[in-house]
Coordinates of C-alpha atoms and ligand atoms in Angstrom, one line a residue:
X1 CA 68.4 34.3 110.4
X2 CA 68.8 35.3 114.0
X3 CA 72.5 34.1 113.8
X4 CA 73.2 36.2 110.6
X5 CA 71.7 39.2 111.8
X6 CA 74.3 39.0 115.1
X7 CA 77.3 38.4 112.7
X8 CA 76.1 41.7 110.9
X9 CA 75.3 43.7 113.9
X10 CA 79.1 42.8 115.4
X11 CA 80.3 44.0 111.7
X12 CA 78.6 47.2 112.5
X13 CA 79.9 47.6 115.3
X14 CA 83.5 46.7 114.5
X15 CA 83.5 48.7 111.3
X16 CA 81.9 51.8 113.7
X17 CA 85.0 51.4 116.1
X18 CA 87.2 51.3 113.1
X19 CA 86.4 54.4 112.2
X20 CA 86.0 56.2 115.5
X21 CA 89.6 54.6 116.0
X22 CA 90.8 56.2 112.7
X23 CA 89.5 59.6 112.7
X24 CA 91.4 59.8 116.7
X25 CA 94.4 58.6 115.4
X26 CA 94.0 61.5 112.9
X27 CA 93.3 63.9 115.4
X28 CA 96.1 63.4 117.4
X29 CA 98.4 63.0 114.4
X30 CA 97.0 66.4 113.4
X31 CA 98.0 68.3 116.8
X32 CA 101.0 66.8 117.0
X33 CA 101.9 68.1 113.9
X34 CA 100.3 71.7 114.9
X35 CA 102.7 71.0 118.3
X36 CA 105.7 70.5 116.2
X37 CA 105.2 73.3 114.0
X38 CA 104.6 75.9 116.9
X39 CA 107.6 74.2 119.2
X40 CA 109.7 73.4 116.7
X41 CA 111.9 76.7 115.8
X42 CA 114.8 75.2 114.2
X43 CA 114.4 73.6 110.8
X44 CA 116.8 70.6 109.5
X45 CA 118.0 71.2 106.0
X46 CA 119.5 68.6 103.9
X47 CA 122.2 70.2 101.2
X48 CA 124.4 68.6 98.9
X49 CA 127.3 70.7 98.6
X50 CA 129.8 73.0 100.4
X51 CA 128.1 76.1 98.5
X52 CA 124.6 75.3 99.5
X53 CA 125.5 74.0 103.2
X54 CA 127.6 77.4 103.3
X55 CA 124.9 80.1 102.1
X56 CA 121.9 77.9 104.1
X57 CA 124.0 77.9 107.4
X58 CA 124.9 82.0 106.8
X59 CA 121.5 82.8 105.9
X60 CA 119.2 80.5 108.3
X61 CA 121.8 81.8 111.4
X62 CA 120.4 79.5 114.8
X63 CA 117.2 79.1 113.3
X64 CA 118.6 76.5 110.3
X65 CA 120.0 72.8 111.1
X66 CA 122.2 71.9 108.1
X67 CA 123.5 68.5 107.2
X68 CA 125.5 68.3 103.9
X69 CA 125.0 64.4 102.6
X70 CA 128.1 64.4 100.4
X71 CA 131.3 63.6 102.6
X72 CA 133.9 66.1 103.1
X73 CA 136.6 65.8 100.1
X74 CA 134.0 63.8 98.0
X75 CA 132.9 64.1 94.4
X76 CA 129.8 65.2 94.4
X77 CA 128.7 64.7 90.4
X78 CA 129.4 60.8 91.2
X79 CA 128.2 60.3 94.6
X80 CA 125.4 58.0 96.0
X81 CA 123.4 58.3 99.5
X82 CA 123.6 55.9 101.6
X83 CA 120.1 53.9 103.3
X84 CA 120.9 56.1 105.9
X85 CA 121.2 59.3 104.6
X86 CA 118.0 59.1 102.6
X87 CA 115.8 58.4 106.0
X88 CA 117.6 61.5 106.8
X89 CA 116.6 63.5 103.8
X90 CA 113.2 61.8 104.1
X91 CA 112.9 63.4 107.8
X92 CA 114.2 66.8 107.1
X93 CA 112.1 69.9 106.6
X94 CA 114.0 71.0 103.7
X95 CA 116.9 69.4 101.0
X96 CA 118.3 71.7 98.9
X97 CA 120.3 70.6 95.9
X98 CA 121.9 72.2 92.8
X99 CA 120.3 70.6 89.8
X100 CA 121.1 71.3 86.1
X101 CA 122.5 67.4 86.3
X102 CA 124.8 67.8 88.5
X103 CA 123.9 65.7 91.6
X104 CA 123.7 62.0 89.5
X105 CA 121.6 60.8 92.5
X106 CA 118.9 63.5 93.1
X107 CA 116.0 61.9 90.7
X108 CA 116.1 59.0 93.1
X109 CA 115.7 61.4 95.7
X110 CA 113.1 63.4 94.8
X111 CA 111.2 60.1 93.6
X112 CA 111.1 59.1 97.0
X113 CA 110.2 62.1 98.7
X114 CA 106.9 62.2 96.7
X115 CA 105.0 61.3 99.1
X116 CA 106.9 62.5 102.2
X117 CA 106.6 66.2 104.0
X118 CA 110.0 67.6 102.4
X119 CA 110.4 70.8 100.9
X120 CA 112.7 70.2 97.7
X121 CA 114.6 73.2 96.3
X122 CA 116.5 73.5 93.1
X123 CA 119.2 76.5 94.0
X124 CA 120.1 77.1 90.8
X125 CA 116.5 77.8 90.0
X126 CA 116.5 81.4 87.9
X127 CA 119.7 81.4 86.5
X128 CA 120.2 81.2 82.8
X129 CA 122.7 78.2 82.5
X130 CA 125.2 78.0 80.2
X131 CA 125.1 74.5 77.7
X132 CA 126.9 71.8 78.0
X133 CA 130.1 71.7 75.4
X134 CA 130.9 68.3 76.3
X135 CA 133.5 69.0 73.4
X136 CA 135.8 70.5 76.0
X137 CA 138.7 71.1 74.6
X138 CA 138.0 71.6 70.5
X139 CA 135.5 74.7 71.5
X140 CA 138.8 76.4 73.2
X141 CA 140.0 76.4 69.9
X142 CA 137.4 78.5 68.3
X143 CA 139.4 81.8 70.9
X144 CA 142.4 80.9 68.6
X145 CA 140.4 83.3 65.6
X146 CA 141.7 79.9 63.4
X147 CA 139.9 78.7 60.4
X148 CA 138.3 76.4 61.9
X149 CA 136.5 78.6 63.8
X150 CA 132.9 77.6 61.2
X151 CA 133.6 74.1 61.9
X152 CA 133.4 74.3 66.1
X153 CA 130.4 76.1 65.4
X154 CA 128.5 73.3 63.4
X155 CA 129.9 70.9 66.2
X156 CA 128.8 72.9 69.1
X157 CA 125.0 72.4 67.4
X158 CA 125.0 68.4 67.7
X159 CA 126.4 68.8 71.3
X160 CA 123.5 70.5 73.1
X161 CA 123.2 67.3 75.7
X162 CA 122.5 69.2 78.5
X163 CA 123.9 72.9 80.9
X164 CA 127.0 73.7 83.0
X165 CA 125.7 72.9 86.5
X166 CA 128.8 75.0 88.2
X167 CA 126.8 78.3 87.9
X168 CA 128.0 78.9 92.0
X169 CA 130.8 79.7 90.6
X170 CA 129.8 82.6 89.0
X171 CA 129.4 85.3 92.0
X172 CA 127.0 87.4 90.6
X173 CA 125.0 84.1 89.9
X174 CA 125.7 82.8 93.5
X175 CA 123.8 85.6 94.6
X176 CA 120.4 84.0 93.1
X177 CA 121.8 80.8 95.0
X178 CA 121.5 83.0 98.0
X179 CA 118.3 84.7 97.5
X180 CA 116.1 81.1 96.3
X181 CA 117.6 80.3 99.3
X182 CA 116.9 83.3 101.5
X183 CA 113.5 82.9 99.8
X184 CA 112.5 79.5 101.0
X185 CA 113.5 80.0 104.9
X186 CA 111.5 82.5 104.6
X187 CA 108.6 80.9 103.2
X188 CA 109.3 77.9 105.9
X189 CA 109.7 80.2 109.2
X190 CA 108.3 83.7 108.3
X191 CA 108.6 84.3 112.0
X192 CA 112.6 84.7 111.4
X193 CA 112.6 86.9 108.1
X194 CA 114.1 89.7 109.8
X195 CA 116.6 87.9 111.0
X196 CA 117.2 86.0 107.6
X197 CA 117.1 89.3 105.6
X198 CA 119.4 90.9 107.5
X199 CA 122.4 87.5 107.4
X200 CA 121.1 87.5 103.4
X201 CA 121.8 91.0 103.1
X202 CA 125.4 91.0 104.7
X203 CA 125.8 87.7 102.3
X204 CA 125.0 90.3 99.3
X205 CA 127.2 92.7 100.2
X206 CA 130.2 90.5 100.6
X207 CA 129.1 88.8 96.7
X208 CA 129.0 92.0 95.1
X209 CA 132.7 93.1 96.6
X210 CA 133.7 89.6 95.6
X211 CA 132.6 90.0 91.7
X212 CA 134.5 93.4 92.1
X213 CA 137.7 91.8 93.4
X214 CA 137.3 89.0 90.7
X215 CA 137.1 91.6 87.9
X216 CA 140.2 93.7 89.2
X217 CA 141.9 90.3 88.7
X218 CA 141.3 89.6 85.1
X219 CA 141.9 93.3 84.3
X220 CA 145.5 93.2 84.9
X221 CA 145.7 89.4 84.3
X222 CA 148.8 88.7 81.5
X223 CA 146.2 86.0 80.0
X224 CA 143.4 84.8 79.8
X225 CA 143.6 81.0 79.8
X226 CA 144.3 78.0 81.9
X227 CA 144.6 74.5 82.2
X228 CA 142.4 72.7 85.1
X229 CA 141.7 69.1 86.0
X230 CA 137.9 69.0 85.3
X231 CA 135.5 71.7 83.4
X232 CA 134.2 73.7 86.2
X233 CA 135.2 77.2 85.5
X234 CA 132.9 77.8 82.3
X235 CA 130.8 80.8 83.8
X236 CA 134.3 82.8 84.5
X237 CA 134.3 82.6 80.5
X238 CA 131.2 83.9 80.5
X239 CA 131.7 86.8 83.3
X240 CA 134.9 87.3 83.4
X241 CA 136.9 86.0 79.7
X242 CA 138.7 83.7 81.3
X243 CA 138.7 80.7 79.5
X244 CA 139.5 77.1 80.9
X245 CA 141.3 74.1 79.2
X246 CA 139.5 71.3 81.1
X247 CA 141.3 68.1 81.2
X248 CA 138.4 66.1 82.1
X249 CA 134.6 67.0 81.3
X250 CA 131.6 68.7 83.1
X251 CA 131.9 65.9 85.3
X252 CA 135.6 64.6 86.7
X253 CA 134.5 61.0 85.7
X254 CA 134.6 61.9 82.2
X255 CA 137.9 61.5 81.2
X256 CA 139.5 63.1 78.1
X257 CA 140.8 60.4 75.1
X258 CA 144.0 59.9 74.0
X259 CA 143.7 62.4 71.5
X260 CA 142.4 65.0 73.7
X261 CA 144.9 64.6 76.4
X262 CA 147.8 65.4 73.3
X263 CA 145.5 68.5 72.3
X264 CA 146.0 69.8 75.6
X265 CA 149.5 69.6 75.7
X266 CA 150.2 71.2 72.6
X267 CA 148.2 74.1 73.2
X268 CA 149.3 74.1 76.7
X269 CA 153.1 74.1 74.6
X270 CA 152.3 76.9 72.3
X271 CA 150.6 79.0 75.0
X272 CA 153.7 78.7 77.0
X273 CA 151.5 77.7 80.0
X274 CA 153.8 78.0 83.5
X275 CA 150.7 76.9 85.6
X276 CA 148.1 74.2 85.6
X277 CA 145.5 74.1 88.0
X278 CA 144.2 70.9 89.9
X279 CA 141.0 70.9 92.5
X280 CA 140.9 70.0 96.0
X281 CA 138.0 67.2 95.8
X282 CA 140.0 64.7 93.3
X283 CA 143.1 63.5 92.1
X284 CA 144.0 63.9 88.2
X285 CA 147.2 61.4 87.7
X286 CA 146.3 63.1 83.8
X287 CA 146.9 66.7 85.1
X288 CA 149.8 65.7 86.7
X289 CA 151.3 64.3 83.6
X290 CA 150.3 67.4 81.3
X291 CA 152.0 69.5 84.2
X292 CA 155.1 67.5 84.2
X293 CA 155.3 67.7 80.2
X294 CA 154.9 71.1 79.7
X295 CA 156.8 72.3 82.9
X296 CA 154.2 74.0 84.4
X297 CA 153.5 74.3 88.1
X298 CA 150.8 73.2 89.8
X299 CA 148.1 75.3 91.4
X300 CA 145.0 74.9 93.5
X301 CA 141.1 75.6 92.2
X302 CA 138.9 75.1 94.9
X303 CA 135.5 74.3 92.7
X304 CA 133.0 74.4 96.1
X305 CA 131.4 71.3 95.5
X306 CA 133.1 69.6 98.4
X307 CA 134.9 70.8 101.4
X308 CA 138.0 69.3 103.3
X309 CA 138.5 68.4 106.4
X310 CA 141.2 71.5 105.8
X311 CA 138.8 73.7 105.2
X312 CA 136.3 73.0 107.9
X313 CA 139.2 73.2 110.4
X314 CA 140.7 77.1 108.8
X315 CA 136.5 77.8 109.1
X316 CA 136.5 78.4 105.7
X317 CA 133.6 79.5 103.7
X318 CA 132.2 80.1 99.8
X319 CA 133.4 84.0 100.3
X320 CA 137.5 82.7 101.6
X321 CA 137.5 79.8 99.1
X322 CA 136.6 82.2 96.1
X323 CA 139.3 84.7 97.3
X324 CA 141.5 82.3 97.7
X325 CA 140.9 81.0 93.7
X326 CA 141.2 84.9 93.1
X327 CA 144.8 84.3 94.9
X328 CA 145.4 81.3 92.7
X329 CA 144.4 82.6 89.4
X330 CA 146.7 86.1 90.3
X331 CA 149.8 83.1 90.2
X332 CA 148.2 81.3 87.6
X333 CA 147.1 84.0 84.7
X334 CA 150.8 86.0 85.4
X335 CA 154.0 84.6 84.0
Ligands
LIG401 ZN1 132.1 69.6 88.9

Protein backbone atom coordinates (compact mmCIF):
# COMPACT_ATOMS: atom_id res chain seq x y z
CA UNK A 1 0.00 0.00 0.00
CA UNK A 2 2.71 2.35 1.26
CA UNK A 3 4.75 1.50 -1.99
CA UNK A 4 1.71 2.31 -4.27
CA UNK A 5 0.91 5.39 -2.72
CA UNK A 6 4.80 6.65 -3.43
CA UNK A 7 4.59 5.47 -7.12
CA UNK A 8 1.42 7.69 -7.27
CA UNK A 9 2.66 10.57 -5.38
CA UNK A 10 5.98 10.68 -7.90
CA UNK A 11 3.19 10.49 -10.88
CA UNK A 12 1.84 13.59 -9.38
CA UNK A 13 4.58 15.15 -9.15
CA UNK A 14 5.92 14.31 -12.67
CA UNK A 15 2.61 14.93 -14.34
CA UNK A 16 2.71 18.54 -12.22
CA UNK A 17 6.22 19.39 -13.67
CA UNK A 18 4.87 18.34 -17.02
CA UNK A 19 2.72 20.85 -17.08
CA UNK A 20 4.47 23.67 -15.43
CA UNK A 21 7.22 22.65 -18.17
CA UNK A 22 4.54 22.97 -20.92
CA UNK A 23 2.73 26.09 -20.17
CA UNK A 24 6.74 27.88 -19.96
CA UNK A 25 7.58 26.56 -23.10
CA UNK A 26 4.32 28.23 -24.21
CA UNK A 27 5.14 31.36 -22.68
CA UNK A 28 8.21 31.86 -24.14
CA UNK A 29 7.04 30.58 -27.50
CA UNK A 30 4.31 33.21 -27.15
CA UNK A 31 6.86 36.31 -26.61
CA UNK A 32 8.98 35.20 -29.03
CA UNK A 33 6.44 35.40 -31.43
CA UNK A 34 5.23 38.93 -29.90
CA UNK A 35 9.34 39.81 -30.32
CA UNK A 36 9.28 38.80 -33.85
CA UNK A 37 6.20 40.54 -34.84
CA UNK A 38 7.30 43.97 -33.18
CA UNK A 39 11.22 43.49 -34.54
CA UNK A 40 10.51 41.97 -37.46
CA UNK A 41 9.67 44.84 -40.22
CA UNK A 42 10.31 43.15 -43.31
CA UNK A 43 7.94 40.34 -44.39
CA UNK A 44 9.15 37.34 -46.78
CA UNK A 45 6.70 36.68 -49.52
CA UNK A 46 6.71 33.61 -51.53
CA UNK A 47 5.22 34.24 -55.37
CA UNK A 48 5.00 32.11 -58.22
CA UNK A 49 5.39 34.23 -61.16
CA UNK A 50 7.22 37.19 -62.64
CA UNK A 51 3.72 39.21 -62.41
CA UNK A 52 3.18 38.58 -58.79
CA UNK A 53 7.03 38.81 -57.69
CA UNK A 54 6.80 42.17 -59.88
CA UNK A 55 3.64 44.00 -58.37
CA UNK A 56 4.60 42.52 -54.55
CA UNK A 57 8.29 43.90 -54.87
CA UNK A 58 6.71 47.50 -56.38
CA UNK A 59 4.03 47.64 -53.92
CA UNK A 60 5.74 46.24 -50.56
CA UNK A 61 9.00 48.74 -51.51
CA UNK A 62 11.83 47.80 -48.46
CA UNK A 63 9.29 46.65 -46.22
CA UNK A 64 8.52 43.18 -48.61
CA UNK A 65 11.16 40.22 -49.07
CA UNK A 66 10.15 38.45 -52.31
CA UNK A 67 11.29 35.07 -53.48
CA UNK A 68 9.63 33.81 -56.73
CA UNK A 69 9.79 29.72 -56.54
CA UNK A 70 9.47 29.12 -60.26
CA UNK A 71 13.13 29.44 -61.91
CA UNK A 72 13.80 32.20 -64.30
CA UNK A 73 12.82 31.06 -68.04
CA UNK A 74 10.66 28.14 -66.48
CA UNK A 75 7.08 27.01 -67.25
CA UNK A 76 5.22 27.79 -64.63
CA UNK A 77 1.66 25.72 -65.57
CA UNK A 78 4.02 22.49 -65.32
CA UNK A 79 6.45 23.24 -62.65
CA UNK A 80 7.02 21.39 -59.31
CA UNK A 81 8.74 22.80 -55.95
CA UNK A 82 11.47 21.34 -54.83
CA UNK A 83 11.81 19.83 -50.79
CA UNK A 84 13.54 22.90 -50.43
CA UNK A 85 11.37 25.39 -51.68
CA UNK A 86 8.37 24.18 -49.86
CA UNK A 87 10.27 24.62 -46.22
CA UNK A 88 10.72 27.95 -47.71
CA UNK A 89 7.14 28.59 -48.51
CA UNK A 90 6.32 26.91 -45.15
CA UNK A 91 8.53 29.69 -43.33
CA UNK A 92 7.29 32.70 -45.20
CA UNK A 93 4.84 35.13 -43.94
CA UNK A 94 3.00 35.31 -47.12
CA UNK A 95 2.82 33.09 -50.73
CA UNK A 96 1.02 34.55 -53.23
CA UNK A 97 -0.09 32.57 -56.26
CA UNK A 98 -2.37 33.03 -59.26
CA UNK A 99 -4.96 30.26 -59.15
CA UNK A 100 -7.76 29.61 -61.65
CA UNK A 101 -5.56 26.24 -62.36
CA UNK A 102 -2.83 27.55 -63.39
CA UNK A 103 -0.01 26.69 -60.90
CA UNK A 104 -0.46 22.51 -61.30
CA UNK A 105 1.42 22.36 -57.93
CA UNK A 106 -0.41 24.82 -55.59
CA UNK A 107 -3.08 22.25 -53.98
CA UNK A 108 -0.14 20.45 -52.64
CA UNK A 109 0.92 23.61 -51.26
CA UNK A 110 -1.78 24.84 -49.63
CA UNK A 111 -2.45 21.24 -48.22
CA UNK A 112 0.56 21.55 -46.41
CA UNK A 113 0.45 24.90 -45.13
CA UNK A 114 -2.75 24.01 -43.22
CA UNK A 115 -1.43 23.88 -40.37
CA UNK A 116 1.54 26.25 -40.63
CA UNK A 117 1.44 30.35 -39.98
CA UNK A 118 1.32 31.28 -43.81
CA UNK A 119 -0.88 33.79 -45.21
CA UNK A 120 -2.12 32.18 -48.72
CA UNK A 121 -3.43 34.56 -51.37
CA UNK A 122 -5.16 33.88 -54.51
CA UNK A 123 -4.23 37.21 -56.82
CA UNK A 124 -6.58 36.60 -59.20
CA UNK A 125 -9.22 36.69 -56.51
CA UNK A 126 -12.19 39.27 -57.87
CA UNK A 127 -11.79 38.99 -61.29
CA UNK A 128 -14.52 37.49 -63.51
CA UNK A 129 -12.41 34.80 -65.53
CA UNK A 130 -13.03 33.91 -68.73
CA UNK A 131 -13.79 29.78 -69.43
CA UNK A 132 -11.66 27.57 -70.61
CA UNK A 133 -12.17 26.80 -74.62
CA UNK A 134 -9.86 24.06 -74.49
CA UNK A 135 -11.16 23.86 -78.23
CA UNK A 136 -8.60 26.35 -79.19
CA UNK A 137 -8.52 26.58 -82.46
CA UNK A 138 -12.32 25.53 -83.77
CA UNK A 139 -13.82 28.56 -81.52
CA UNK A 140 -11.48 31.07 -83.80
CA UNK A 141 -13.63 29.86 -86.37
CA UNK A 142 -16.84 31.04 -85.11
CA UNK A 143 -15.05 35.19 -85.97
CA UNK A 144 -15.12 33.78 -89.56
CA UNK A 145 -19.37 34.67 -89.50
CA UNK A 146 -19.30 30.86 -91.29
CA UNK A 147 -22.08 28.50 -91.00
CA UNK A 148 -20.80 26.80 -88.68
CA UNK A 149 -20.94 29.35 -86.42
CA UNK A 150 -24.36 27.19 -84.34
CA UNK A 151 -22.19 24.29 -84.31
CA UNK A 152 -19.07 25.97 -82.15
CA UNK A 153 -21.66 27.14 -80.01
CA UNK A 154 -23.13 23.66 -79.05
CA UNK A 155 -19.36 22.56 -78.64
CA UNK A 156 -18.25 25.43 -76.56
CA UNK A 157 -21.32 23.98 -73.99
CA UNK A 158 -19.59 20.46 -73.37
CA UNK A 159 -16.18 22.26 -72.96
CA UNK A 160 -16.76 24.28 -69.74
CA UNK A 161 -13.65 22.28 -67.93
CA UNK A 162 -12.47 25.00 -66.23
CA UNK A 163 -11.17 29.36 -66.72
CA UNK A 164 -8.37 31.21 -68.50
CA UNK A 165 -5.87 31.57 -65.68
CA UNK A 166 -3.83 34.44 -67.79
CA UNK A 167 -6.20 37.25 -66.59
CA UNK A 168 -2.53 39.37 -65.73
CA UNK A 169 -2.58 39.90 -68.93
CA UNK A 170 -5.45 41.91 -69.14
CA UNK A 171 -4.19 45.41 -67.64
CA UNK A 172 -7.25 46.71 -66.43
CA UNK A 173 -7.59 43.20 -64.66
CA UNK A 174 -3.89 43.36 -63.46
CA UNK A 175 -4.87 46.19 -61.56
CA UNK A 176 -7.09 43.89 -59.16
CA UNK A 177 -3.81 41.76 -59.14
CA UNK A 178 -2.39 44.86 -57.66
CA UNK A 179 -4.89 46.04 -55.32
CA UNK A 180 -5.53 42.03 -53.50
CA UNK A 181 -2.16 42.52 -53.34
CA UNK A 182 -1.80 46.07 -52.03
CA UNK A 183 -4.68 44.81 -49.80
CA UNK A 184 -2.97 42.04 -48.02
CA UNK A 185 0.44 43.98 -47.12
CA UNK A 186 -1.65 46.07 -45.80
CA UNK A 187 -3.57 43.79 -43.67
CA UNK A 188 0.07 42.10 -42.72
CA UNK A 189 1.99 45.47 -41.76
CA UNK A 190 -0.64 48.29 -41.39
CA UNK A 191 2.25 50.22 -39.91
CA UNK A 192 3.51 50.68 -43.75
CA UNK A 193 0.17 51.48 -45.57
CA UNK A 194 1.15 54.87 -46.33
CA UNK A 195 3.97 53.82 -47.76
CA UNK A 196 2.20 50.88 -49.73
CA UNK A 197 -0.69 53.17 -50.94
CA UNK A 198 1.39 55.53 -52.26
CA UNK A 199 4.01 52.61 -54.54
CA UNK A 200 0.19 51.03 -55.30
CA UNK A 201 -1.06 54.24 -56.43
CA UNK A 202 1.95 55.09 -58.80
CA UNK A 203 1.48 51.20 -59.90
CA UNK A 204 -2.21 52.39 -60.92
CA UNK A 205 -1.41 55.18 -62.71
CA UNK A 206 1.16 53.46 -64.88
CA UNK A 207 -1.88 50.40 -65.61
CA UNK A 208 -4.29 52.78 -66.62
CA UNK A 209 -1.72 54.64 -69.26
CA UNK A 210 -0.87 51.09 -70.23
CA UNK A 211 -4.67 49.93 -71.12
CA UNK A 212 -4.65 53.38 -72.94
CA UNK A 213 -1.48 52.64 -74.98
CA UNK A 214 -2.79 49.02 -75.64
CA UNK A 215 -6.09 50.37 -77.02
CA UNK A 216 -4.33 53.08 -79.37
CA UNK A 217 -2.67 49.93 -80.74
CA UNK A 218 -5.59 47.87 -81.78
CA UNK A 219 -7.29 51.03 -83.07
CA UNK A 220 -5.10 51.41 -85.96
CA UNK A 221 -4.07 47.73 -86.05
CA UNK A 222 -4.56 46.29 -90.00
CA UNK A 223 -6.00 43.02 -88.07
CA UNK A 224 -7.12 41.58 -85.62
CA UNK A 225 -5.63 38.08 -85.37
CA UNK A 226 -2.47 36.17 -84.66
CA UNK A 227 -0.90 33.11 -84.37
CA UNK A 228 1.05 32.29 -80.87
CA UNK A 229 2.78 29.22 -79.50
CA UNK A 230 0.39 28.61 -76.48
CA UNK A 231 -3.26 30.14 -75.56
CA UNK A 232 -2.28 32.96 -73.35
CA UNK A 233 -3.75 36.02 -74.91
CA UNK A 234 -7.58 35.19 -74.50
CA UNK A 235 -8.47 38.37 -72.25
CA UNK A 236 -6.95 40.72 -75.24
CA UNK A 237 -10.08 39.13 -77.08
CA UNK A 238 -12.05 39.98 -74.53
CA UNK A 239 -10.63 43.77 -73.91
CA UNK A 240 -9.19 44.57 -76.73
CA UNK A 241 -10.70 42.14 -80.06
CA UNK A 242 -7.71 40.76 -80.65
CA UNK A 243 -8.08 37.32 -81.22
CA UNK A 244 -5.28 34.54 -80.82
CA UNK A 245 -4.67 31.36 -82.88
CA UNK A 246 -3.00 29.26 -80.09
CA UNK A 247 -0.89 26.47 -81.26
CA UNK A 248 -0.84 24.73 -78.09
CA UNK A 249 -3.59 24.96 -75.21
CA UNK A 250 -4.22 26.98 -71.95
CA UNK A 251 -1.29 25.20 -70.81
CA UNK A 252 2.05 24.84 -73.31
CA UNK A 253 2.05 21.03 -72.43
CA UNK A 254 -1.07 20.54 -74.26
CA UNK A 255 -0.15 20.11 -77.53
CA UNK A 256 -2.41 20.55 -80.59
CA UNK A 257 -3.21 17.10 -82.79
CA UNK A 258 -2.37 16.44 -86.15
CA UNK A 259 -5.50 17.86 -87.35
CA UNK A 260 -5.27 20.94 -85.49
CA UNK A 261 -1.75 21.79 -86.28
CA UNK A 262 -3.15 21.61 -90.34
CA UNK A 263 -6.16 23.93 -89.22
CA UNK A 264 -3.77 26.38 -88.24
CA UNK A 265 -1.95 26.50 -91.16
CA UNK A 266 -4.64 26.94 -93.44
CA UNK A 267 -6.17 29.69 -91.75
CA UNK A 268 -2.84 31.05 -91.05
CA UNK A 269 -2.80 30.60 -95.37
CA UNK A 270 -6.05 32.27 -96.05
CA UNK A 271 -5.44 35.10 -93.56
CA UNK A 272 -2.21 35.81 -95.25
CA UNK A 273 -0.51 35.79 -91.87
CA UNK A 274 3.28 37.59 -92.24
CA UNK A 275 3.92 37.12 -88.41
CA UNK A 276 3.66 34.41 -85.86
CA UNK A 277 4.32 34.96 -82.40
CA UNK A 278 6.43 32.52 -80.06
CA UNK A 279 6.96 33.25 -75.96
CA UNK A 280 10.02 33.70 -74.13
CA UNK A 281 9.49 30.86 -71.39
CA UNK A 282 9.37 27.77 -74.04
CA UNK A 283 10.35 26.41 -77.24
CA UNK A 284 7.52 25.50 -79.90
CA UNK A 285 9.54 23.26 -82.59
CA UNK A 286 5.33 23.29 -83.86
CA UNK A 287 5.45 27.10 -84.19
CA UNK A 288 8.44 27.07 -85.86
CA UNK A 289 7.13 24.71 -88.49
CA UNK A 290 3.75 26.64 -88.99
CA UNK A 291 6.09 29.77 -89.35
CA UNK A 292 8.25 28.24 -91.88
CA UNK A 293 5.15 26.97 -93.98
CA UNK A 294 3.29 29.80 -94.23
CA UNK A 295 6.29 32.31 -94.55
CA UNK A 296 5.69 34.24 -91.70
CA UNK A 297 8.18 35.86 -89.42
CA UNK A 298 8.61 35.23 -86.11
CA UNK A 299 7.88 37.49 -83.20
CA UNK A 300 8.26 37.69 -79.46
CA UNK A 301 5.13 37.50 -76.77
CA UNK A 302 6.35 37.84 -73.45
CA UNK A 303 3.31 36.01 -71.43
CA UNK A 304 4.75 37.17 -67.69
CA UNK A 305 4.67 33.94 -66.20
CA UNK A 306 8.41 33.58 -66.16
CA UNK A 307 11.21 35.95 -66.50
CA UNK A 308 14.73 35.52 -68.10
CA UNK A 309 17.83 35.90 -66.97
CA UNK A 310 17.51 38.81 -69.99
CA UNK A 311 15.06 40.34 -68.35
CA UNK A 312 16.31 40.50 -64.90
CA UNK A 313 19.66 41.89 -66.26
CA UNK A 314 17.62 45.01 -68.69
CA UNK A 315 15.55 45.46 -64.99
CA UNK A 316 12.63 44.73 -66.64
CA UNK A 317 9.25 44.73 -65.22
CA UNK A 318 5.29 43.75 -65.90
CA UNK A 319 4.87 47.66 -67.13
CA UNK A 320 8.30 47.28 -69.91
CA UNK A 321 7.33 43.63 -70.80
CA UNK A 322 3.63 44.72 -71.65
CA UNK A 323 4.99 47.67 -73.79
CA UNK A 324 7.29 45.78 -75.26
CA UNK A 325 4.18 43.04 -76.46
CA UNK A 326 2.51 46.44 -77.41
CA UNK A 327 5.82 46.89 -79.69
CA UNK A 328 5.47 43.32 -80.89
CA UNK A 329 1.81 43.26 -81.70
CA UNK A 330 2.43 47.00 -83.73
CA UNK A 331 4.89 44.48 -86.09
CA UNK A 332 2.73 41.71 -85.75
CA UNK A 333 -1.11 43.03 -86.47
CA UNK A 334 0.47 45.37 -89.63
CA UNK A 335 1.37 43.86 -92.94
ZN1 LIG B 1 0.28 30.03 -69.80
Amino acid sequence: MKMKLTVLLLLFFIVILGACNASNNEEELIDGETENTITEEVLTVVTTTFVLEDFTRKIGGEHVDVINVVPLGADAHSFEPTARQMIEIMEADAFVYNGAGFEGFVDAVLKSMEKEDVVALQASNNIPLREDDDEHVDVHEEDEHSDENLDVHEEDEHLHAGVDPHAWLDPVYALQYAKNIYDLLVQLQPEFEEQFTENYTNLKIELENLHVEFEEMVSTAERNQFIVSHAGYGYWEQRYGLEQIAISGLSPTNEPSQRQVEEILELGQSLNLTHLFVEQNFTSKIAEMIADEIGADILYLHNLEAATQEDIDNGENYISIMRGNIEALKQGLNK
